[in-house]
mmCIF file of C-alpha atoms (C1' of nucleotides) in Angstrom:
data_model
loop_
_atom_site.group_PDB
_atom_site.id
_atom_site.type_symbol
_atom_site.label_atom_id
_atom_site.label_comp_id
_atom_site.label_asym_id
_atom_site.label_seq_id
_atom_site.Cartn_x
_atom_site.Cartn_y
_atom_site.Cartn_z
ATOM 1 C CA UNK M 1183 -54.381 -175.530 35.909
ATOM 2 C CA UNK M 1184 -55.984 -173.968 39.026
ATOM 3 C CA UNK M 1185 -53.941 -171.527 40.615
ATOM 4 C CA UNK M 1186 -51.898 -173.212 43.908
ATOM 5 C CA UNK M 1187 -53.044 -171.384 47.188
ATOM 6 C CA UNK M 1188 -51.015 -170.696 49.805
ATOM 7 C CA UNK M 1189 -48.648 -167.759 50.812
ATOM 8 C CA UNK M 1190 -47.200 -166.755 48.139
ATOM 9 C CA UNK M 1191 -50.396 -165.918 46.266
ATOM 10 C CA UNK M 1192 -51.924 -164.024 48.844
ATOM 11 C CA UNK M 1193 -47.893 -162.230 49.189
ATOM 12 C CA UNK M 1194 -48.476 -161.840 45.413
ATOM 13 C CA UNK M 1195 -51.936 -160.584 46.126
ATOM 14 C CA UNK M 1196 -50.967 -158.025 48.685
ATOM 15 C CA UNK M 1197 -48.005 -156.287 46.628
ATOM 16 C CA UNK M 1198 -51.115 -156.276 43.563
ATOM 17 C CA UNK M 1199 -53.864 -154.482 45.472
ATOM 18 C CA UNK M 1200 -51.086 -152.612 47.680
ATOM 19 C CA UNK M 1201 -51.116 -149.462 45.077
ATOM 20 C CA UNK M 1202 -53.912 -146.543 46.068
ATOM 21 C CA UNK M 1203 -57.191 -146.105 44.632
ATOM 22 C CA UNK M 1204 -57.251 -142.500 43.186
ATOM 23 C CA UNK M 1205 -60.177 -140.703 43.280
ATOM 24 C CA UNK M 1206 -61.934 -138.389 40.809
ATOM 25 C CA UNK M 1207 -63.713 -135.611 42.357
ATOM 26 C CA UNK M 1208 -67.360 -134.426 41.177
ATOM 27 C CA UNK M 1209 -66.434 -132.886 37.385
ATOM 28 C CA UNK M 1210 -65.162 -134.559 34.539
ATOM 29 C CA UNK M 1211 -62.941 -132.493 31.288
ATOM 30 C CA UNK M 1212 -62.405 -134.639 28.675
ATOM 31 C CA UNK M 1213 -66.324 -136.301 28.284
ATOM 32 C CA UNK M 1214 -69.727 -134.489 27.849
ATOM 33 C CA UNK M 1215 -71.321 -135.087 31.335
ATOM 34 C CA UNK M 1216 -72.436 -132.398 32.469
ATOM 35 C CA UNK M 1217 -74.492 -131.695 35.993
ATOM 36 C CA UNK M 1218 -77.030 -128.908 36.042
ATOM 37 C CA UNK M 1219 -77.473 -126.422 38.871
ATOM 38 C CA UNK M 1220 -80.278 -124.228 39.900
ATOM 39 C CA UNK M 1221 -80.746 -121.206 41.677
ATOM 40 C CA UNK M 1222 -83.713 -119.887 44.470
ATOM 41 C CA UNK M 1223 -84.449 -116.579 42.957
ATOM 42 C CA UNK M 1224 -85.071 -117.918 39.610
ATOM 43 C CA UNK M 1225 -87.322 -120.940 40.388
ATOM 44 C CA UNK M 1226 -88.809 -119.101 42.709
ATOM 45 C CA UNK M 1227 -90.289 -116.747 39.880
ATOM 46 C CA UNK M 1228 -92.071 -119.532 38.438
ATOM 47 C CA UNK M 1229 -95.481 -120.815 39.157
ATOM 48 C CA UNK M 1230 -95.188 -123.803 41.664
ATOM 49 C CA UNK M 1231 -95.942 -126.078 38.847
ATOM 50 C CA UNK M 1232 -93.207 -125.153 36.483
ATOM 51 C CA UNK M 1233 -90.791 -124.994 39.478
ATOM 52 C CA UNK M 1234 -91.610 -128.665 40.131
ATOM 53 C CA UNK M 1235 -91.291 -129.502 36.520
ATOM 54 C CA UNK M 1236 -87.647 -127.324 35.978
ATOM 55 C CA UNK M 1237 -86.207 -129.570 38.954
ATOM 56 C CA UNK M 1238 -87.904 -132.766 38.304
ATOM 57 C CA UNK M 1239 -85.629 -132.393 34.623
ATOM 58 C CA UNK M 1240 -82.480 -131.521 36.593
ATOM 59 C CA UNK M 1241 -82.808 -134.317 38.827
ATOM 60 C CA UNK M 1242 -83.699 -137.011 36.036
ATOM 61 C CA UNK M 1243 -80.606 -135.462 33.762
ATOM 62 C CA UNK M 1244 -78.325 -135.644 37.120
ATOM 63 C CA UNK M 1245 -79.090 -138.834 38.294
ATOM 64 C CA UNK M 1246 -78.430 -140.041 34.304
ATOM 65 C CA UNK M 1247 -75.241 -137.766 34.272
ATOM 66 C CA UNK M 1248 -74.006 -139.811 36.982
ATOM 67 C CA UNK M 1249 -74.723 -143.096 35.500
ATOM 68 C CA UNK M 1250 -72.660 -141.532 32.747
ATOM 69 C CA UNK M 1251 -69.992 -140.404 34.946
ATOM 70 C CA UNK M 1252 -69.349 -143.869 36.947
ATOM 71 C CA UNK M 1253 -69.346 -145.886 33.185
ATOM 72 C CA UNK M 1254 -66.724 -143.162 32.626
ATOM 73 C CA UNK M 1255 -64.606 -143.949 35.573
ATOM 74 C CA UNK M 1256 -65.194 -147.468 35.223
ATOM 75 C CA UNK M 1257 -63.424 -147.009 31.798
ATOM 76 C CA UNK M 1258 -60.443 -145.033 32.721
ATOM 77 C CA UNK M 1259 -59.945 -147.507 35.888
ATOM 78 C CA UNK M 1260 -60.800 -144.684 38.382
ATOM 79 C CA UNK M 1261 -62.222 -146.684 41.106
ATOM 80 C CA UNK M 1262 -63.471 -143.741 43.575
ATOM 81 C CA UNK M 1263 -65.860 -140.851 42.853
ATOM 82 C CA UNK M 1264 -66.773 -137.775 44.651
ATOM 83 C CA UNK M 1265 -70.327 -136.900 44.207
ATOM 84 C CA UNK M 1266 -70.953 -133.266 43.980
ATOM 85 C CA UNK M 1267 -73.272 -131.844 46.630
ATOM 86 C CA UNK M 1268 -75.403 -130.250 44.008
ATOM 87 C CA UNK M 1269 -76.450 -133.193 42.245
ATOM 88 C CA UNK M 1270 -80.298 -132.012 43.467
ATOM 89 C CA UNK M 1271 -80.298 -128.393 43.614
ATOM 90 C CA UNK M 1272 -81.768 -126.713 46.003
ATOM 91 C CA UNK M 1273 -83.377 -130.108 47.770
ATOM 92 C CA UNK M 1274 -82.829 -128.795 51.269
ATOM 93 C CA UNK M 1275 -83.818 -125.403 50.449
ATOM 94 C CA UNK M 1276 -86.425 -124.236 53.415
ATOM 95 C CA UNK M 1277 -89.220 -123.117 50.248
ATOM 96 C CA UNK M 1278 -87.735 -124.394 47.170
ATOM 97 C CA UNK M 1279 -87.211 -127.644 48.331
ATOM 98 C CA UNK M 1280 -88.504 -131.137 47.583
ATOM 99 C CA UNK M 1281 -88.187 -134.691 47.768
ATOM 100 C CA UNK M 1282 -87.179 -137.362 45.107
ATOM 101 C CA UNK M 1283 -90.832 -138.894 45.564
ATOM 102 C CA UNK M 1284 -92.623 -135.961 45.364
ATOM 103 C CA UNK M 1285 -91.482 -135.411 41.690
ATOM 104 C CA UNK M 1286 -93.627 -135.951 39.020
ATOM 105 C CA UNK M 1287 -90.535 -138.228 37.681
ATOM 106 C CA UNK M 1288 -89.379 -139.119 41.038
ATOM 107 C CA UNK M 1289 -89.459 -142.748 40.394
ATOM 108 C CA UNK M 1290 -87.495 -142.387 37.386
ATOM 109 C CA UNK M 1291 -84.852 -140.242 39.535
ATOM 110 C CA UNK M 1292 -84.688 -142.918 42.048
ATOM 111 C CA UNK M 1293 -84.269 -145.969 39.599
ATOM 112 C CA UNK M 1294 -81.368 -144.213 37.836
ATOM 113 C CA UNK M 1295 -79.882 -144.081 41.482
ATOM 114 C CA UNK M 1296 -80.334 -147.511 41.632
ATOM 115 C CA UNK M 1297 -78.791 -148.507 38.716
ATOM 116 C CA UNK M 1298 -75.984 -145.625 39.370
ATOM 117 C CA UNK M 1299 -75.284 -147.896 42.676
ATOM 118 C CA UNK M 1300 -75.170 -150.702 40.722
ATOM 119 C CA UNK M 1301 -72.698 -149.710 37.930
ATOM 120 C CA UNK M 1302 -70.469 -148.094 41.358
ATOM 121 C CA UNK M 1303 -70.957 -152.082 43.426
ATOM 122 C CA UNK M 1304 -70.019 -154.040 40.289
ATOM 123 C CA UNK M 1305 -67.139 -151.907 38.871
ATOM 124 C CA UNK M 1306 -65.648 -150.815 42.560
ATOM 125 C CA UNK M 1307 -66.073 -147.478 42.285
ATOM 126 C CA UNK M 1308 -66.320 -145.832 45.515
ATOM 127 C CA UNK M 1309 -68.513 -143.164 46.161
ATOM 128 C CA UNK M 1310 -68.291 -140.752 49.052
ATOM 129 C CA UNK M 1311 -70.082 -137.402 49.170
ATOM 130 C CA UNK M 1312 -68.610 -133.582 50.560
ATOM 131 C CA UNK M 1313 -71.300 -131.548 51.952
ATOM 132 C CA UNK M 1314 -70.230 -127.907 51.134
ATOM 133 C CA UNK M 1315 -69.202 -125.052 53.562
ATOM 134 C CA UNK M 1316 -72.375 -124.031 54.378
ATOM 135 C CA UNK M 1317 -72.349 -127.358 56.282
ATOM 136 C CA UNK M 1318 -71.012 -126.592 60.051
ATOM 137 C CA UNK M 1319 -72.103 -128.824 62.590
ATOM 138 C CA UNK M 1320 -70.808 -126.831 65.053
ATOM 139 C CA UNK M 1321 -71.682 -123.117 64.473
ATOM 140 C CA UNK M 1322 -72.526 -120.843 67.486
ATOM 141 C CA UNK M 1323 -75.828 -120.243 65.171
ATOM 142 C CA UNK M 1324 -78.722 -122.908 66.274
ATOM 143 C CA UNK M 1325 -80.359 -121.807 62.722
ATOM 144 C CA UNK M 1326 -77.073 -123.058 61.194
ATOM 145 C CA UNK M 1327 -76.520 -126.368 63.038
ATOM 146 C CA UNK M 1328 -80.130 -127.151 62.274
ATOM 147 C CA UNK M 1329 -79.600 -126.557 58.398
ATOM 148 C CA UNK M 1330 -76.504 -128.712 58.498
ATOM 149 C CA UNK M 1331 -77.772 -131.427 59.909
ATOM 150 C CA UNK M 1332 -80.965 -131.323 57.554
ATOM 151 C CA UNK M 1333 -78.653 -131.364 54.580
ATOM 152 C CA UNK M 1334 -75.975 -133.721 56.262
ATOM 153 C CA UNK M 1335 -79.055 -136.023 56.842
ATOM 154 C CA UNK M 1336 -80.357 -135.629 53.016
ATOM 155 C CA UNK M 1337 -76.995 -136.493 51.424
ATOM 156 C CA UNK M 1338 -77.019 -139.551 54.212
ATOM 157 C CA UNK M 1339 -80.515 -140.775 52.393
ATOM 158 C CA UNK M 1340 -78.979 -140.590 48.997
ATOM 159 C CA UNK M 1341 -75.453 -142.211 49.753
ATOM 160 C CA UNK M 1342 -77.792 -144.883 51.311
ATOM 161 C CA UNK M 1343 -80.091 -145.151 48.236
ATOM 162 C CA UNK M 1344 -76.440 -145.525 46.175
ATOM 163 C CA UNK M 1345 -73.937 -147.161 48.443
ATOM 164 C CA UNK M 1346 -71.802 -144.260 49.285
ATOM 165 C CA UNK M 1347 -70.090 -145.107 52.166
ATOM 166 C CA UNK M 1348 -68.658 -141.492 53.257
ATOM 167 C CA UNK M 1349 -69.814 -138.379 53.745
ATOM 168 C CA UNK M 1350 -66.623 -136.106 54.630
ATOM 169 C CA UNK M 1351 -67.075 -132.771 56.641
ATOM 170 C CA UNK M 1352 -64.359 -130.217 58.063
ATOM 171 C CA UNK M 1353 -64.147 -129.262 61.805
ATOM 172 C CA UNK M 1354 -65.858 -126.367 60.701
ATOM 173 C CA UNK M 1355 -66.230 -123.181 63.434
ATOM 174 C CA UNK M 1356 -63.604 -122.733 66.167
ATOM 175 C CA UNK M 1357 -65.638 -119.948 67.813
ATOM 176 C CA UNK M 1358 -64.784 -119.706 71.671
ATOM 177 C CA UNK M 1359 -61.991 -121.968 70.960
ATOM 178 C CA UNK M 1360 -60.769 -125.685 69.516
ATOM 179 C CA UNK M 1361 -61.856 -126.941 72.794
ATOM 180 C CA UNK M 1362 -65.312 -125.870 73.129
ATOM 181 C CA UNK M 1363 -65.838 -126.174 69.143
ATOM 182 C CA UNK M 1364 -65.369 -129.341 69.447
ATOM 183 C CA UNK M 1365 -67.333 -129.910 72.466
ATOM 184 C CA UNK M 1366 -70.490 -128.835 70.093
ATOM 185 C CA UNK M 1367 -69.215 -131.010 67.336
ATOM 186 C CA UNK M 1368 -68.895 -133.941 69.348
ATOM 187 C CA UNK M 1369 -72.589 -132.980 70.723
ATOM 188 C CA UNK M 1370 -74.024 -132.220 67.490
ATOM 189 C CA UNK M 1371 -72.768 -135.571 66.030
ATOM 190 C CA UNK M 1372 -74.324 -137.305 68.594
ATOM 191 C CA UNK M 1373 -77.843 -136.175 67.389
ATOM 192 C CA UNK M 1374 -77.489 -137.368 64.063
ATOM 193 C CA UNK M 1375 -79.681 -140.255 62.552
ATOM 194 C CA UNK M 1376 -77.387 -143.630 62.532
ATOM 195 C CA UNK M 1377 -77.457 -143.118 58.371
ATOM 196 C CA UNK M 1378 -75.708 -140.181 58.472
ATOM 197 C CA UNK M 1379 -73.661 -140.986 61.625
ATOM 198 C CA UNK M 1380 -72.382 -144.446 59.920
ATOM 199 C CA UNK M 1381 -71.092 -142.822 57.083
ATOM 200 C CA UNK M 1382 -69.820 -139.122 58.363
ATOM 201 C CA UNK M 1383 -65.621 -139.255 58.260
ATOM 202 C CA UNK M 1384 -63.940 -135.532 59.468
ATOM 203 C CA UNK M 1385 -61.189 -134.153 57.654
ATOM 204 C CA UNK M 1386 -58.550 -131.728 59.012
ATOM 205 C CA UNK M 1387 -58.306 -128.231 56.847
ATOM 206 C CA UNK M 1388 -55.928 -125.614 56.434
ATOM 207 C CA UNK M 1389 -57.019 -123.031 58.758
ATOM 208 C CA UNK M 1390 -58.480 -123.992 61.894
ATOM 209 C CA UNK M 1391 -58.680 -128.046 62.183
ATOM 210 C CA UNK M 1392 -55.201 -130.439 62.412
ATOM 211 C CA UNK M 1393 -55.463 -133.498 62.209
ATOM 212 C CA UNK M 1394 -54.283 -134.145 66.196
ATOM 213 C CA UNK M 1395 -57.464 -131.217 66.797
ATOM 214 C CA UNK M 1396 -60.026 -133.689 65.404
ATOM 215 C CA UNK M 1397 -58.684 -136.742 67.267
ATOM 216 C CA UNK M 1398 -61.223 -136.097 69.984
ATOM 217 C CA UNK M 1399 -63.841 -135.725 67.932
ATOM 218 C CA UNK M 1400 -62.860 -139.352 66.455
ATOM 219 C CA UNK M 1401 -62.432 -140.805 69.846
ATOM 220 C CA UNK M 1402 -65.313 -139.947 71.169
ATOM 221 C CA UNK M 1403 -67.762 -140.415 68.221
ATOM 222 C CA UNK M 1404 -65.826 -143.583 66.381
ATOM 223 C CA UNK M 1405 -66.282 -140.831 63.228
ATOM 224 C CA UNK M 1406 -63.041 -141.902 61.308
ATOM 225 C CA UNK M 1407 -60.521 -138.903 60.282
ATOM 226 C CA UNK M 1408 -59.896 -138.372 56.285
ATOM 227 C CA UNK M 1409 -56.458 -137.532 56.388
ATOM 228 C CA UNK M 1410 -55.898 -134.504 53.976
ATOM 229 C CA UNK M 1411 -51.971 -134.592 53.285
ATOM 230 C CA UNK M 1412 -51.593 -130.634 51.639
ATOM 231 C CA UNK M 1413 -53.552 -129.477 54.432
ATOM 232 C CA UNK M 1414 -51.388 -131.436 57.028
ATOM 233 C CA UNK M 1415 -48.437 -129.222 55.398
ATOM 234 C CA UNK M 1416 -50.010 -126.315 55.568
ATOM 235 C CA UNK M 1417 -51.251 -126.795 59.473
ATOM 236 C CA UNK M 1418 -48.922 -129.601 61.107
ATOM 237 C CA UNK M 1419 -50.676 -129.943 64.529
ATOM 238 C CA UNK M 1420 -46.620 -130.231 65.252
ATOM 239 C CA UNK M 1421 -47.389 -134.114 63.787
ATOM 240 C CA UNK M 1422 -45.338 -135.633 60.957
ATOM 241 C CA UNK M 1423 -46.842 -136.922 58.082
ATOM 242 C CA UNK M 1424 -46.310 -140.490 59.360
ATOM 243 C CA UNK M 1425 -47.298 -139.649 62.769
ATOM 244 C CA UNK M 1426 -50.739 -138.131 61.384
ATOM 245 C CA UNK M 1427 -51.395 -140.822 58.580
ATOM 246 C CA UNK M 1428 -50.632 -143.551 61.430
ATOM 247 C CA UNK M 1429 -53.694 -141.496 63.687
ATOM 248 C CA UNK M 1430 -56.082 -141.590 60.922
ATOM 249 C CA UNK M 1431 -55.887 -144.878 60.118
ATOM 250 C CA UNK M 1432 -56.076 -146.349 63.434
ATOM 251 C CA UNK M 1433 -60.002 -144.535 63.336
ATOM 252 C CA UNK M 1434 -60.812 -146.394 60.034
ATOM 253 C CA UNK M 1435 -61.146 -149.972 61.573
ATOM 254 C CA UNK M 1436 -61.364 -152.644 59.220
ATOM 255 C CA UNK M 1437 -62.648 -150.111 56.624
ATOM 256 C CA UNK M 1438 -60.591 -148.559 54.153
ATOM 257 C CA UNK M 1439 -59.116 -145.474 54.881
ATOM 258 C CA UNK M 1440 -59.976 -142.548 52.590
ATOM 259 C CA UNK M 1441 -57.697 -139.542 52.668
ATOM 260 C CA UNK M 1442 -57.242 -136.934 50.186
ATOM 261 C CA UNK M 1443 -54.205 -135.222 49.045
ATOM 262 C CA UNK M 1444 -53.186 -132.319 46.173
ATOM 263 C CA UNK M 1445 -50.604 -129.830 45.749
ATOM 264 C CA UNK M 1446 -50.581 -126.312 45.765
ATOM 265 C CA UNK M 1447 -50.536 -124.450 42.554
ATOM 266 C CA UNK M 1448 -47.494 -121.827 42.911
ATOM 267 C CA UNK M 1449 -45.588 -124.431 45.126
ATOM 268 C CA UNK M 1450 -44.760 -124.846 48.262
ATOM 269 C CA UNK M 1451 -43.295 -121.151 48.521
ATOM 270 C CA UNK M 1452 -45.733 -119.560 46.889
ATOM 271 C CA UNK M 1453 -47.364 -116.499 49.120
ATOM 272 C CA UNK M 1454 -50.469 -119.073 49.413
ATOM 273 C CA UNK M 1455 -50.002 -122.397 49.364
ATOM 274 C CA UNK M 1456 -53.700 -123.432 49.349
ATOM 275 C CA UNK M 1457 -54.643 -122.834 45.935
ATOM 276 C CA UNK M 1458 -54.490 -126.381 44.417
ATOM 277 C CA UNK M 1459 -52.542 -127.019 41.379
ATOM 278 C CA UNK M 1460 -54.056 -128.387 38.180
ATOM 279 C CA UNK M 1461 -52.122 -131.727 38.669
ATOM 280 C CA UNK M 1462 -50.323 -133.239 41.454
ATOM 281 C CA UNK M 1463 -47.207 -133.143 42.077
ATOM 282 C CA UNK M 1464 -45.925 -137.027 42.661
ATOM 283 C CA UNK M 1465 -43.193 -136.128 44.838
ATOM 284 C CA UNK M 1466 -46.441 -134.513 47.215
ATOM 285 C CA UNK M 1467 -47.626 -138.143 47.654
ATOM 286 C CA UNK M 1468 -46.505 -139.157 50.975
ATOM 287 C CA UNK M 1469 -43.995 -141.861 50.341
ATOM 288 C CA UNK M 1470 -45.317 -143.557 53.744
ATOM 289 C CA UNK M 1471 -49.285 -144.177 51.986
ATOM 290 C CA UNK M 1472 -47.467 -146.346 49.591
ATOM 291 C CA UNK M 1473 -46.647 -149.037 51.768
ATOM 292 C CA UNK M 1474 -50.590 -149.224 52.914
ATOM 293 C CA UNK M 1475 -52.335 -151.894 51.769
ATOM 294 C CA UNK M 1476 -55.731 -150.362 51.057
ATOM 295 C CA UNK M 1477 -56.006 -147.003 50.482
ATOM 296 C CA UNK M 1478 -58.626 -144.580 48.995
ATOM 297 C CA UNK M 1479 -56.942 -141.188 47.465
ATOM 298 C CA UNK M 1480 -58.977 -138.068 46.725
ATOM 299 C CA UNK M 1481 -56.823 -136.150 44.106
ATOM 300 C CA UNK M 1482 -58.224 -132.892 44.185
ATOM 301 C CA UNK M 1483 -57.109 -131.085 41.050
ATOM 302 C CA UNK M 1484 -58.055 -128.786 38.628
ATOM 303 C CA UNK M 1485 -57.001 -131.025 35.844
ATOM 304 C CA UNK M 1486 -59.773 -133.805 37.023
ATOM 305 C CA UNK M 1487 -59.771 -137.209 35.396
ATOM 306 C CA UNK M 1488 -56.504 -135.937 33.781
ATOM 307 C CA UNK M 1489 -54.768 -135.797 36.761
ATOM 308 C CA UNK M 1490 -56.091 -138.916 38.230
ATOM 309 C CA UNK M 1491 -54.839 -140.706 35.566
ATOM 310 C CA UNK M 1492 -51.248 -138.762 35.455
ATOM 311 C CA UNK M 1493 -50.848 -139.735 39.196
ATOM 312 C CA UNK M 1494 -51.927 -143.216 38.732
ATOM 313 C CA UNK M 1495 -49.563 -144.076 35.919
ATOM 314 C CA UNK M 1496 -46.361 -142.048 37.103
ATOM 315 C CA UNK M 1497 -43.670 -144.020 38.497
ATOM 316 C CA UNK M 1498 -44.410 -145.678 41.853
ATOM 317 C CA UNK M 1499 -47.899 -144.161 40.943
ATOM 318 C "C1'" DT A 1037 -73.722 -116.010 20.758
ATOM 319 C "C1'" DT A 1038 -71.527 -113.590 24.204
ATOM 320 C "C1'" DA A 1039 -70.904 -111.050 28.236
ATOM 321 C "C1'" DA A 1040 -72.300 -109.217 32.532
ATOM 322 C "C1'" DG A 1041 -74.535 -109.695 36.815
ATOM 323 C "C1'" DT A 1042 -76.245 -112.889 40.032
ATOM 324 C "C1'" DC A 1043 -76.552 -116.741 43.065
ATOM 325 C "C1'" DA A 1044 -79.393 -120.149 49.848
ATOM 326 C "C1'" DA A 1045 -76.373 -121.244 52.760
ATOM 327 C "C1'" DG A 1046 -70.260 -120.288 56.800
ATOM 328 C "C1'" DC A 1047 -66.232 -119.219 58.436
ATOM 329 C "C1'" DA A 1048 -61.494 -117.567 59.187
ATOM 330 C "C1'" DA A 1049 -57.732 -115.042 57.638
ATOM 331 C "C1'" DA A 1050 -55.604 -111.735 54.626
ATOM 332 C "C1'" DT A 1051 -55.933 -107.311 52.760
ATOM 333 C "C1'" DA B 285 -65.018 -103.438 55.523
ATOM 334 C "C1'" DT B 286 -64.041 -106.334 51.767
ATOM 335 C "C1'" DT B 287 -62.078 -110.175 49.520
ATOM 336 C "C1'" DT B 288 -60.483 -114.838 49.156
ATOM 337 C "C1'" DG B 289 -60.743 -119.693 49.330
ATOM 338 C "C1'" DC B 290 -63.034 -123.884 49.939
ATOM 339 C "C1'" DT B 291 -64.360 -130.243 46.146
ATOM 340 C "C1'" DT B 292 -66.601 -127.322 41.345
ATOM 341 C "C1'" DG B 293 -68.432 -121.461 38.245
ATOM 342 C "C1'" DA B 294 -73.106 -122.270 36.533
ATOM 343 C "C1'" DC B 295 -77.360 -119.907 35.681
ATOM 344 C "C1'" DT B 296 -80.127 -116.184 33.684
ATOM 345 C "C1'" DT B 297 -80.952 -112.426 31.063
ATOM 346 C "C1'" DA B 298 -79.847 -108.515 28.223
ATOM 347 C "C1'" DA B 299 -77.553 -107.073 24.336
#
DNA sequence: TTAAGTCAAGCAAAT
DNA sequence: ATTTGCTTGACTTAA
């Protein structure tokens, strides 16, 4: 018996998908995937060849880690996943640095992206990326905007080569003030390659950047704003939570949103509240993100895949 | 095997 | 001046 269509199956439908997607970010506890790092003042002891050969066997065992890591997520029902900047050590590095081709295994590398992509497209994971803090668009140092947008661009090429659809970056400097920070923020976006430019989403942080500060930035790119909601405590921006959330998504279009959210590890009246807290707390999830229909969560916690799973089985989770 | 020292990279705020 | 925190301590070597 075919299912009727009609309203009340797409009503149905609605209330079904209505619950957030809760993201894992980069590390996993409780499985044995493990990525490898590498560091410039050791592999740049070794003869060129060996170098190339050390980070041609950290790329292939990344690139299979995370194969191993989206069949993982796939299992537990964690449909988003943070990749972890370093998942090629060192590729943007201005003399230890190298391209996925130019590895002796490089085609390897890039056909265990491929099927990485493919285990993300056909189980719904989605994949977003979060360049690090060396990453500042907008630094009063050209040397530093230049670096940034050669590793902003790099990450662009592999969430292209997997289907990662975000690449999230902070406001970043606020040298000479918000306004003319994000003057050179808006400029510096501007100069980035569509890839990267497509896929780049701002996120407002707990020092410098609210979330009504990066508004401009979103207006005048069309860069959507990843809406993190312990930050937003931390620095209001004198917007509610609703006020804020409502913002944000009005710069995500017919996309998905994606905002991330955790809580702070010695509470709310702690002498920090920035620290984040092994789990999170389910009374820190804005009740307001429930009632959104499509919604992509970061859960940033110590606790990892634990705590993705705690938050999406708790009550109302 | 363990422990100590080291590691490419930015920035702001607290101490 | 130094430390802390950020999505995450991991890597390397000496003992």
């Amino acid at each position: 018996m075919p299912k009727p269509r009609g309203k009340q199956r797409d009503a149905d439908e609605a209330v079904q998908h209505s619950s957030i997607r809760w993201g894992l970010c980069c590390l996993v506890l409780d499985a044995p995937i493990k990525f490898r790092a590498a560091t410039h003042s050791y592999v740049w002891r070794l003869s060129a060849e060996d170098r190339q050969a050390y980070l041609n066997g950290i790329a292939l065992e990344n690139a299979k880690a995370l194969i191993d890591v989206l069949h993982y997520c796939k299992a537990l029902d964690i449909r988003a996943f943070r990749i972890s900047s370093g998942i090629f050590p060192l590729a943007t590095h201005p003399l230890s640095g190298y391209r996925i081709e130019d590895l002796p295994d490089g085609d390897d590398v890039r056909r265990r992206l491929e099927v990485a992509g493919d285990i993300a497209a056909r189980g719904d994971v989605r994949l977003s990326f979060h360049p690090d803090q060396f990453v500042v668009l907008n630094s009063v140092r050209p040397e530093v905007v230049e670096s940034s947008i050669r590793e902003l661009e790099w990450q662009a090429e592999v969430a292209e080569m997997i289907g990662a659809d975000v690449l999230c970056l902070h406001g970043g400097s606020t040298q000479g003030g918000t306004e003319e920070a994000t003057s050179r923020l808006i400029a510096t976006i501007e100069r980035l390659s569509t890839r990267a430019r497509i896929r780049l989403a701002i996120e407002n942080d707990d020092r410098c950047y609210s979330a009504i500060d990066l508004l401009p930035v979103c207006l005048a790119t069309g860069v959507p704003l990843i809406l993190d909601a312990h930050h937003h405590r931390v620095i209001t921006g004198g917007l509610s939570i609703e006020e804020a959330t409502d913002w944000a998504l009005a710069t995500w279009g017919d996309r998905e949103p994606y905002f991330h959210i955790s809580s702070p590890r010695d509470g709310w009246k702690g002498n920090d509240p920035r620290p984040h807290a092994d789990y999170l707390d389910p009374h820190d999830v804005p009740e307001y993100w429930r009632a959104i229909p499509k919604l992509t969560v970061d859960v940033e916690a110590k606790a990892k895949e634990r705590a993705v799973l705690a938050i999406s089985r708790a009550p109302s989770g």
